[in-house]
Structures are given as C-alpha cells and as structure tokens.
C-alpha cells in the first residue's frame, strides 16, 4: 500500500472529521474501500468493510482492505459482530437500498457505539418540484435512476429519518447537509430538508 | 521449446524423523512426493503451499510426463492467479495417499509387505506435521501463503493453528470448521460401499491381487453427487434419456446414471485410486475438528493463528455451504484477525472451487497481488499482532 494519501470526496472528508483516531470502524457498503483506506492512513483506524458487489469486493481486496461479502440484510452484521465491537459503524449512501433500513439502523447501533450515515434527501425542492409539477417520480444527479430500475427502494427525507431516530430513541449527535457537489450553503442551514441534497448524520443510542 | 509446456517432475523427500501421529502410532520414517513450480527467491519469502482435496495429489499445475495437466492448472502457472513467475509453489501428496507419498500401498518396513489396512489412521494434524518437514527441507522459514480447497482448506486452517509463525496468509476455500453429521454420514456410506465389496478382503486386496472396484466406484459416485448442485445436474442432464424411449428395466436409461457410472468407473479403474487411501482420507475428514480441544470453541482454536485469512465459499455448494464458511469468518472476526470473505455465485456446487469463474478468479488474483505487494514493502515477516 502506498504511503501517499489518496484524494477523497468532500463527503468522505466530512466523515473523516467525525472519526476519532485509532478507533475501530466498520464500513457497510464499503465499495472499493477508499474511505477505509483513507481512514487507515490518516486516522490509524482498524476495522472491516462489508460489500455485496463482487467487482467492488475485488477492488477492496486489492486496496488491502479486510472486506466481508454480505448483503447487509437478515441481521448479517449481528451474526458476524458482537455488541459494541466498533467505535463507529459507517454507511454511506446505502441506507435507502437495504430491505429494512430501520432494522439495519438497530443492528448498526448494536455492534457500534456510534453510527455515521449518509443518504440522499428525497425532500429536496427538485424532487418535490418534479413530483408536484411533472407528476413523475424524480430523476436527478444524486438519484439518476428510473422508478422501475432504481436500487433505492427506501428513499426518505431528512425529516423522515429524524422521525425514525426519535421513535427509536436514537440521538442525532451531529448533522451536516450538503449539495450534490458536497458543499454547504447558508440556505441549507436554514431549510435543510428543502435545500440539502445529501445528509450526513452521526447518531447514537440515547443514554 | 516453450517454457510453459515444460514437463513437471515430481521429487521425493525421504524423512527419517519419526512422526508421532495423533492416533498414537509412530511412523519411523516416510516419504513425501511433491512438485514445485517457479523459483524460491533469495530470502525464501515467496513460497506457497497448496493443500489438495480428498482425491487430489501433488500434481497441481503444469503438465506431467503423461501429458496430464495438474488438477488446479487453471489457477496456478505463469500469469495465472497464483503466478509462478512471482511465487514458488509447492504441492505434496498427503501422507496416506496413493500417488507416491507413503501410504497403504507402500511397503511396511516391519513386515516387508504392503501396509494395506495396517497403515495407521492419519489426521489433518499429521499431514501438517509431515509437511512441516518438507518446509524445513526446502529452506522456507515462513510460507507466504497456504492455499487449499475443501479438505485442503481444512488443512490450511490446521497449519495456521498449529504453526502460526510459519503461515503469513491462509486461503481457505469451500471448507468447513468441522464435518456435519450429514457429511460424516456420506463418508460412512462411501466406506461401507468399499468395505462390503467382496474384493475388499479386509483391506488386503493388493495381496489378494485384486481391487474392490465396485465398492470404490460406488463410493466415488456418492461423493461426486455431493460435489454437484441440483441446479447444475438439472441443466446438464435433466431427465434426458440415452435411448429414445423408456426401456422399463434396470439398465442405464437416464444420462445422469450413465455419467455417474462413468465417474465411478474412471476413479476405480483408470485412475486406480487406492481403496484404503479413500477410507483413510474420509476418516481424516471426519476427525477434523480443531475446536474440539478448545472447549469446542472455534474462536479459541483460531486465537493462536496470526495469519491473514481469505475465506471463499460458493453459493450452490451444499457439501460445505457458505454458512460453514461464515462460521470460520465469524471466529476470525471474534479474534480481530485480518480476514476477507467472498461468497461466489456459482451453480457448480462444491466442484466450483476447481472451475473457472470470473468473480472467484478476480478475488484470488487480487488477494495474491496483495501478498506480493506486502512482500515488496515489508519483506520476510509481517506484523504479528
């Protein structure tokens, strides 16, 4: 593995800022392992990735990441890991593709002390506009699929997600809202559910 | 002459250190037959040991004098996933085998006669201990990797547990942490088939100048059946008939019957596999249970292992299903071990580990690349965390 730090997306940069050095991290839907590789290099973390896609699995192995192939359904992570095995369980842009996001959220907070979750906001004004004025399911840069072939089977808005957290006794420790270029603007701070495209949440169980 | 078509030459190592076996028996001396491919590098850091499956042998790659390709030739060789331009690959026939290592067909020095049924019961640990002698002989301090499928995968686990400092990477494919009752039952039926053949002669068939062909063929038919998946047999044979219509008799009618008979026949006659070796290998499989001496806790058993692991299973393998690999992965994760796991989609059942598959090959190649990369950055030893 090379010692040079790879360039990472602003979303990953924001996540990195929330990670404590030398911590144990599980990355669900770790893709090619870029985030974990970055965290190993910059934060000296240890941990594992989980990924279903065979090609991304191969990429992650190539990157030197410990990666477990799994579809994240059926409480897979609880079968593999004991309670509080990790300081952080990360899941970037994958909550909306799993069969039961609510159950997965429980599992994440069972095996990890804190979770970091990012997902696209279905409450963004462009989504609302497409549905309201065109009468069609929205297609945007962040969500470029048709309604019939999208892997995003459980889309939600920031408000929906926060309601779910509230009902489950999950505390939002940090929140960041960015646009598709992963930048943050003043408008997003005032009306995040209308103007924010991607949300980053750090959550934990209420003590 | 093209380099890649060089004929492979087996070598024989005579070992004079007595082998204290798990069963309590001692082999005062024995031989291991093995082949090597590629070159051992200056600091002996690029050696890979391949462990074979039940009916496998030392001829894993290349083409031998009879023109026969090695049983894993698709994955081992120049430019292949296990690249012999980079790695020094070793494969030996297991002790108790019938392809040149000391086994039931060898002469017992105490009696001057063929061992036959008197060859002591071997276990996975005995294989590892005997292969450790081969390791010393080859001047290898630590294997860069041990790689094995099925029974070979179990042997890899045993190596990683018994000689942790000698194994840098362990690649465990289509294996299980121990046999299930169903697995043992299949082995028992295979053994009964062999032992109830009139030509078995209580295992002294060589002295009787015969072989229990029927029993061995039956055992192989049963074994072979468990290596295939229902889907694959369905798509390959379905209910296809040999003749145009049903004959209403007990001759071979369905293609699948013909195929299985051919497989059994080939194994028992053409390949001349030794029936006592078949019995020994199945027993060794039944006995394999590294967790047994650790309160039946696989996590504890693997706690000593310091190797990094790659575990691979195949979706349609019901002989050693993905769930069995999950058990291995879980135990490694409990120990915070370095482990990656791939569950390869294949319809070929247990046999998939020997067959071409894009995902499987990709994972294999990527992991071998990683081993090579590590050799460049930190030669010889890896961190022992």
PDB file of C-alpha atoms in Angstrom, chain B residues 48-231:
ATOM      1  CA  UNK B  48       3.145 -21.006  -1.337  1.00  0.00           C
ATOM      2  CA  UNK B  49       1.991 -24.445  -0.234  1.00  0.00           C
ATOM      3  CA  UNK B  50      -1.089 -25.876  -1.930  1.00  0.00           C
ATOM      4  CA  UNK B  51      -3.079 -28.472   0.037  1.00  0.00           C
ATOM      5  CA  UNK B  52      -5.083 -30.933  -2.040  1.00  0.00           C
ATOM      6  CA  UNK B  53      -8.602 -32.274  -1.589  1.00  0.00           C
ATOM      7  CA  UNK B  54      -9.751 -35.844  -0.922  1.00  0.00           C
ATOM      8  CA  UNK B  55      -8.770 -37.430  -4.213  1.00  0.00           C
ATOM      9  CA  UNK B  56      -6.127 -34.874  -5.214  1.00  0.00           C
ATOM     10  CA  UNK B  57      -2.375 -35.256  -5.369  1.00  0.00           C
ATOM     11  CA  UNK B  58       0.917 -33.395  -5.706  1.00  0.00           C
ATOM     12  CA  UNK B  59       0.474 -32.713  -9.423  1.00  0.00           C
ATOM     13  CA  UNK B  60      -1.397 -29.441  -9.060  1.00  0.00           C
ATOM     14  CA  UNK B  61      -0.054 -27.434 -12.014  1.00  0.00           C
ATOM     15  CA  UNK B  62       1.707 -27.781 -15.319  1.00  0.00           C
ATOM     16  CA  UNK B  63       1.689 -30.899 -17.461  1.00  0.00           C
ATOM     17  CA  UNK B  64       3.337 -34.148 -16.404  1.00  0.00           C
ATOM     18  CA  UNK B  65       5.270 -36.687 -18.494  1.00  0.00           C
ATOM     19  CA  UNK B  66       2.000 -38.398 -19.467  1.00  0.00           C
ATOM     20  CA  UNK B  67       0.613 -35.117 -20.765  1.00  0.00           C
ATOM     21  CA  UNK B  68      -1.775 -34.797 -17.837  1.00  0.00           C
ATOM     22  CA  UNK B  69      -2.438 -31.234 -16.627  1.00  0.00           C
ATOM     23  CA  UNK B  70      -2.383 -30.528 -12.891  1.00  0.00           C
ATOM     24  CA  UNK B  71      -5.715 -30.593 -11.040  1.00  0.00           C
ATOM     25  CA  UNK B  72      -5.621 -26.808 -10.463  1.00  0.00           C
ATOM     26  CA  UNK B  73      -3.711 -25.876 -13.584  1.00  0.00           C
ATOM     27  CA  UNK B  74      -6.289 -23.215 -14.427  1.00  0.00           C
ATOM     28  CA  UNK B  75      -5.324 -21.181 -11.374  1.00  0.00           C
ATOM     29  CA  UNK B  76      -1.605 -21.875 -10.990  1.00  0.00           C
ATOM     30  CA  UNK B  77       1.063 -21.051 -13.563  1.00  0.00           C
ATOM     31  CA  UNK B  78       2.789 -18.148 -15.282  1.00  0.00           C
ATOM     32  CA  UNK B  79       0.421 -15.161 -15.369  1.00  0.00           C
ATOM     33  CA  UNK B  80      -2.358 -17.104 -13.602  1.00  0.00           C
ATOM     34  CA  UNK B  81      -3.940 -16.019 -10.274  1.00  0.00           C
ATOM     35  CA  UNK B  82      -1.195 -17.875  -8.387  1.00  0.00           C
ATOM     36  CA  UNK B  83       1.565 -16.608 -10.638  1.00  0.00           C
ATOM     37  CA  UNK B  84       4.553 -18.933 -10.755  1.00  0.00           C
ATOM     38  CA  UNK B  85       6.624 -16.107 -12.250  1.00  0.00           C
ATOM     39  CA  UNK B  86       6.349 -14.479  -8.830  1.00  0.00           C
ATOM     40  CA  UNK B  87       5.726 -17.276  -6.370  1.00  0.00           C
ATOM     41  CA  UNK B  88       7.454 -20.553  -5.589  1.00  0.00           C
ATOM     42  CA  UNK B  89       4.577 -23.016  -5.438  1.00  0.00           C
ATOM     43  CA  UNK B  90       4.827 -26.349  -3.628  1.00  0.00           C
ATOM     44  CA  UNK B  91       2.314 -29.191  -3.522  1.00  0.00           C
ATOM     45  CA  UNK B  92       2.776 -32.568  -1.855  1.00  0.00           C
ATOM     46  CA  UNK B  93       0.675 -35.717  -1.846  1.00  0.00           C
ATOM     47  CA  UNK B  94      -0.712 -36.214   1.655  1.00  0.00           C
ATOM     48  CA  UNK B  95       0.655 -38.945   3.852  1.00  0.00           C
ATOM     49  CA  UNK B  96      -1.603 -41.989   3.483  1.00  0.00           C
ATOM     50  CA  UNK B  97      -2.143 -41.079  -0.169  1.00  0.00           C
ATOM     51  CA  UNK B  98      -1.673 -43.392  -3.114  1.00  0.00           C
ATOM     52  CA  UNK B  99       0.225 -41.172  -5.541  1.00  0.00           C
ATOM     53  CA  UNK B 100       3.752 -41.553  -4.226  1.00  0.00           C
ATOM     54  CA  UNK B 101       3.784 -40.440  -0.602  1.00  0.00           C
ATOM     55  CA  UNK B 102       3.961 -43.199   1.979  1.00  0.00           C
ATOM     56  CA  UNK B 103       0.542 -44.785   2.348  1.00  0.00           C
ATOM     57  CA  UNK B 104      -1.387 -48.042   2.340  1.00  0.00           C
ATOM     58  CA  UNK B 105       0.146 -49.126  -0.985  1.00  0.00           C
ATOM     59  CA  UNK B 106       3.717 -48.682   0.342  1.00  0.00           C
ATOM     60  CA  UNK B 107       5.790 -51.466   1.853  1.00  0.00           C
ATOM     61  CA  UNK B 108       5.667 -51.682   5.632  1.00  0.00           C
ATOM     62  CA  UNK B 109       9.352 -51.934   6.639  1.00  0.00           C
ATOM     63  CA  UNK B 110       8.428 -54.026   9.677  1.00  0.00           C
ATOM     64  CA  UNK B 111       6.774 -56.792   7.688  1.00  0.00           C
ATOM     65  CA  UNK B 112       8.214 -56.338   4.231  1.00  0.00           C
ATOM     66  CA  UNK B 113       4.653 -56.447   2.915  1.00  0.00           C
ATOM     67  CA  UNK B 114       2.261 -53.806   1.656  1.00  0.00           C
ATOM     68  CA  UNK B 115       0.705 -51.804   4.524  1.00  0.00           C
ATOM     69  CA  UNK B 116      -2.862 -52.089   3.264  1.00  0.00           C
ATOM     70  CA  UNK B 117      -5.267 -51.755   6.202  1.00  0.00           C
ATOM     71  CA  UNK B 118      -2.353 -51.658   8.682  1.00  0.00           C
ATOM     72  CA  UNK B 119      -1.392 -48.153   7.663  1.00  0.00           C
ATOM     73  CA  UNK B 120      -2.073 -46.013  10.744  1.00  0.00           C
ATOM     74  CA  UNK B 121      -5.052 -43.668  10.708  1.00  0.00           C
ATOM     75  CA  UNK B 122      -3.869 -40.202   9.664  1.00  0.00           C
ATOM     76  CA  UNK B 123      -5.358 -36.880  10.705  1.00  0.00           C
ATOM     77  CA  UNK B 124      -5.111 -33.358   9.400  1.00  0.00           C
ATOM     78  CA  UNK B 125      -2.579 -32.540  12.105  1.00  0.00           C
ATOM     79  CA  UNK B 126      -0.363 -35.442  10.993  1.00  0.00           C
ATOM     80  CA  UNK B 127      -0.409 -34.049   7.464  1.00  0.00           C
ATOM     81  CA  UNK B 128       0.595 -30.644   8.732  1.00  0.00           C
ATOM     82  CA  UNK B 129       3.418 -32.103  10.838  1.00  0.00           C
ATOM     83  CA  UNK B 130       4.713 -34.116   7.894  1.00  0.00           C
ATOM     84  CA  UNK B 131       4.505 -31.112   5.561  1.00  0.00           C
ATOM     85  CA  UNK B 132       6.419 -29.104   8.139  1.00  0.00           C
ATOM     86  CA  UNK B 133       9.358 -31.442   7.486  1.00  0.00           C
ATOM     87  CA  UNK B 134       9.066 -30.615   3.797  1.00  0.00           C
ATOM     88  CA  UNK B 135       9.047 -26.903   4.682  1.00  0.00           C
ATOM     89  CA  UNK B 136      12.328 -27.301   6.606  1.00  0.00           C
ATOM     90  CA  UNK B 137      13.867 -29.326   3.799  1.00  0.00           C
ATOM     91  CA  UNK B 138      13.038 -26.597   1.270  1.00  0.00           C
ATOM     92  CA  UNK B 139      14.638 -23.933   3.483  1.00  0.00           C
ATOM     93  CA  UNK B 140      11.432 -21.964   3.949  1.00  0.00           C
ATOM     94  CA  UNK B 141      11.040 -20.221   7.292  1.00  0.00           C
ATOM     95  CA  UNK B 142       7.527 -18.955   6.669  1.00  0.00           C
ATOM     96  CA  UNK B 143       5.054 -19.729   3.887  1.00  0.00           C
ATOM     97  CA  UNK B 144       3.902 -16.573   2.110  1.00  0.00           C
ATOM     98  CA  UNK B 145       0.573 -18.371   1.853  1.00  0.00           C
ATOM     99  CA  UNK B 146      -1.122 -21.680   2.316  1.00  0.00           C
ATOM    100  CA  UNK B 147      -3.924 -22.325  -0.115  1.00  0.00           C
ATOM    101  CA  UNK B 148      -6.433 -25.159  -0.157  1.00  0.00           C
ATOM    102  CA  UNK B 149      -9.967 -26.070  -1.154  1.00  0.00           C
ATOM    103  CA  UNK B 150     -12.309 -28.484   0.590  1.00  0.00           C
ATOM    104  CA  UNK B 151     -10.182 -30.897   2.667  1.00  0.00           C
ATOM    105  CA  UNK B 152      -7.193 -28.790   1.632  1.00  0.00           C
ATOM    106  CA  UNK B 153      -8.872 -25.738   3.172  1.00  0.00           C
ATOM    107  CA  UNK B 154      -9.184 -27.574   6.463  1.00  0.00           C
ATOM    108  CA  UNK B 155      -5.508 -28.469   6.298  1.00  0.00           C
ATOM    109  CA  UNK B 156      -4.721 -24.771   5.776  1.00  0.00           C
ATOM    110  CA  UNK B 157      -6.670 -23.932   8.954  1.00  0.00           C
ATOM    111  CA  UNK B 158      -4.807 -26.642  10.859  1.00  0.00           C
ATOM    112  CA  UNK B 159      -1.485 -25.200   9.674  1.00  0.00           C
ATOM    113  CA  UNK B 160      -2.492 -21.700  10.791  1.00  0.00           C
ATOM    114  CA  UNK B 161      -3.441 -23.030  14.237  1.00  0.00           C
ATOM    115  CA  UNK B 162      -0.516 -25.427  14.775  1.00  0.00           C
ATOM    116  CA  UNK B 163       2.291 -23.364  13.236  1.00  0.00           C
ATOM    117  CA  UNK B 164       1.094 -19.753  13.443  1.00  0.00           C
ATOM    118  CA  UNK B 165       4.539 -18.252  12.918  1.00  0.00           C
ATOM    119  CA  UNK B 166       5.044 -20.301   9.758  1.00  0.00           C
ATOM    120  CA  UNK B 167       1.982 -19.019   7.915  1.00  0.00           C
ATOM    121  CA  UNK B 168       1.665 -15.435   6.641  1.00  0.00           C
ATOM    122  CA  UNK B 169      -1.574 -15.860   4.702  1.00  0.00           C
ATOM    123  CA  UNK B 170      -4.181 -18.603   4.802  1.00  0.00           C
ATOM    124  CA  UNK B 171      -6.563 -19.054   1.870  1.00  0.00           C
ATOM    125  CA  UNK B 172      -9.419 -21.335   2.888  1.00  0.00           C
ATOM    126  CA  UNK B 173     -11.768 -22.267   0.043  1.00  0.00           C
ATOM    127  CA  UNK B 174     -15.048 -24.225   0.128  1.00  0.00           C
ATOM    128  CA  UNK B 175     -14.206 -25.648   3.532  1.00  0.00           C
ATOM    129  CA  UNK B 176     -15.819 -26.079   6.943  1.00  0.00           C
ATOM    130  CA  UNK B 177     -14.596 -25.869  10.544  1.00  0.00           C
ATOM    131  CA  UNK B 178     -15.694 -29.499  11.006  1.00  0.00           C
ATOM    132  CA  UNK B 179     -17.898 -32.034   9.281  1.00  0.00           C
ATOM    133  CA  UNK B 180     -21.618 -32.083   9.994  1.00  0.00           C
ATOM    134  CA  UNK B 181     -23.489 -35.284  10.843  1.00  0.00           C
ATOM    135  CA  UNK B 182     -24.673 -35.346   7.221  1.00  0.00           C
ATOM    136  CA  UNK B 183     -21.094 -35.012   5.919  1.00  0.00           C
ATOM    137  CA  UNK B 184     -19.925 -37.869   8.157  1.00  0.00           C
ATOM    138  CA  UNK B 185     -22.915 -39.938   7.079  1.00  0.00           C
ATOM    139  CA  UNK B 186     -21.988 -39.555   3.411  1.00  0.00           C
ATOM    140  CA  UNK B 187     -18.430 -40.631   4.227  1.00  0.00           C
ATOM    141  CA  UNK B 188     -19.716 -43.634   6.156  1.00  0.00           C
ATOM    142  CA  UNK B 189     -21.871 -44.800   3.242  1.00  0.00           C
ATOM    143  CA  UNK B 190     -18.826 -44.453   0.974  1.00  0.00           C
ATOM    144  CA  UNK B 191     -16.737 -46.518   3.369  1.00  0.00           C
ATOM    145  CA  UNK B 192     -19.420 -49.175   3.702  1.00  0.00           C
ATOM    146  CA  UNK B 193     -19.592 -49.422  -0.078  1.00  0.00           C
ATOM    147  CA  UNK B 194     -15.855 -50.137  -0.221  1.00  0.00           C
ATOM    148  CA  UNK B 195     -15.666 -52.443   2.786  1.00  0.00           C
ATOM    149  CA  UNK B 196     -18.625 -54.576   1.762  1.00  0.00           C
ATOM    150  CA  UNK B 197     -17.180 -55.266  -1.690  1.00  0.00           C
ATOM    151  CA  UNK B 198     -16.210 -58.994  -1.777  1.00  0.00           C
ATOM    152  CA  UNK B 199     -12.903 -57.956  -3.334  1.00  0.00           C
ATOM    153  CA  UNK B 200     -12.007 -55.796  -0.321  1.00  0.00           C
ATOM    154  CA  UNK B 201     -10.514 -58.772   1.583  1.00  0.00           C
ATOM    155  CA  UNK B 202     -10.411 -56.811   4.857  1.00  0.00           C
ATOM    156  CA  UNK B 203      -8.205 -54.283   3.131  1.00  0.00           C
ATOM    157  CA  UNK B 204      -5.637 -56.877   1.964  1.00  0.00           C
ATOM    158  CA  UNK B 205      -6.824 -56.748  -1.634  1.00  0.00           C
ATOM    159  CA  UNK B 206      -3.374 -55.970  -3.063  1.00  0.00           C
ATOM    160  CA  UNK B 207      -2.015 -59.187  -1.569  1.00  0.00           C
ATOM    161  CA  UNK B 208      -5.084 -60.956  -2.956  1.00  0.00           C
ATOM    162  CA  UNK B 209      -4.162 -59.452  -6.319  1.00  0.00           C
ATOM    163  CA  UNK B 210      -7.465 -57.662  -6.802  1.00  0.00           C
ATOM    164  CA  UNK B 211      -9.152 -54.343  -6.018  1.00  0.00           C
ATOM    165  CA  UNK B 212     -12.638 -53.557  -4.652  1.00  0.00           C
ATOM    166  CA  UNK B 213     -13.562 -51.782  -7.883  1.00  0.00           C
ATOM    167  CA  UNK B 214     -17.306 -51.900  -7.407  1.00  0.00           C
ATOM    168  CA  UNK B 215     -17.176 -50.512  -3.891  1.00  0.00           C
ATOM    169  CA  UNK B 216     -14.716 -47.802  -4.808  1.00  0.00           C
ATOM    170  CA  UNK B 217     -16.784 -46.810  -7.832  1.00  0.00           C
ATOM    171  CA  UNK B 218     -19.920 -46.616  -5.655  1.00  0.00           C
ATOM    172  CA  UNK B 219     -18.069 -44.503  -3.085  1.00  0.00           C
ATOM    173  CA  UNK B 220     -16.948 -42.142  -5.817  1.00  0.00           C
ATOM    174  CA  UNK B 221     -20.424 -41.930  -7.341  1.00  0.00           C
ATOM    175  CA  UNK B 222     -21.821 -40.908  -3.986  1.00  0.00           C
ATOM    176  CA  UNK B 223     -19.002 -38.448  -3.362  1.00  0.00           C
ATOM    177  CA  UNK B 224     -19.307 -36.972  -6.811  1.00  0.00           C
ATOM    178  CA  UNK B 225     -23.028 -36.492  -6.344  1.00  0.00           C
ATOM    179  CA  UNK B 226     -22.406 -34.375  -3.253  1.00  0.00           C
ATOM    180  CA  UNK B 227     -19.982 -32.172  -5.182  1.00  0.00           C
ATOM    181  CA  UNK B 228     -22.638 -31.157  -7.705  1.00  0.00           C
ATOM    182  CA  UNK B 229     -25.661 -28.953  -7.231  1.00  0.00           C
ATOM    183  CA  UNK B 230     -29.238 -29.925  -8.038  1.00  0.00           C
ATOM    184  CA  UNK B 231     -29.481 -26.947 -10.435  1.00  0.00           C
TER     185      UNK B 231
END
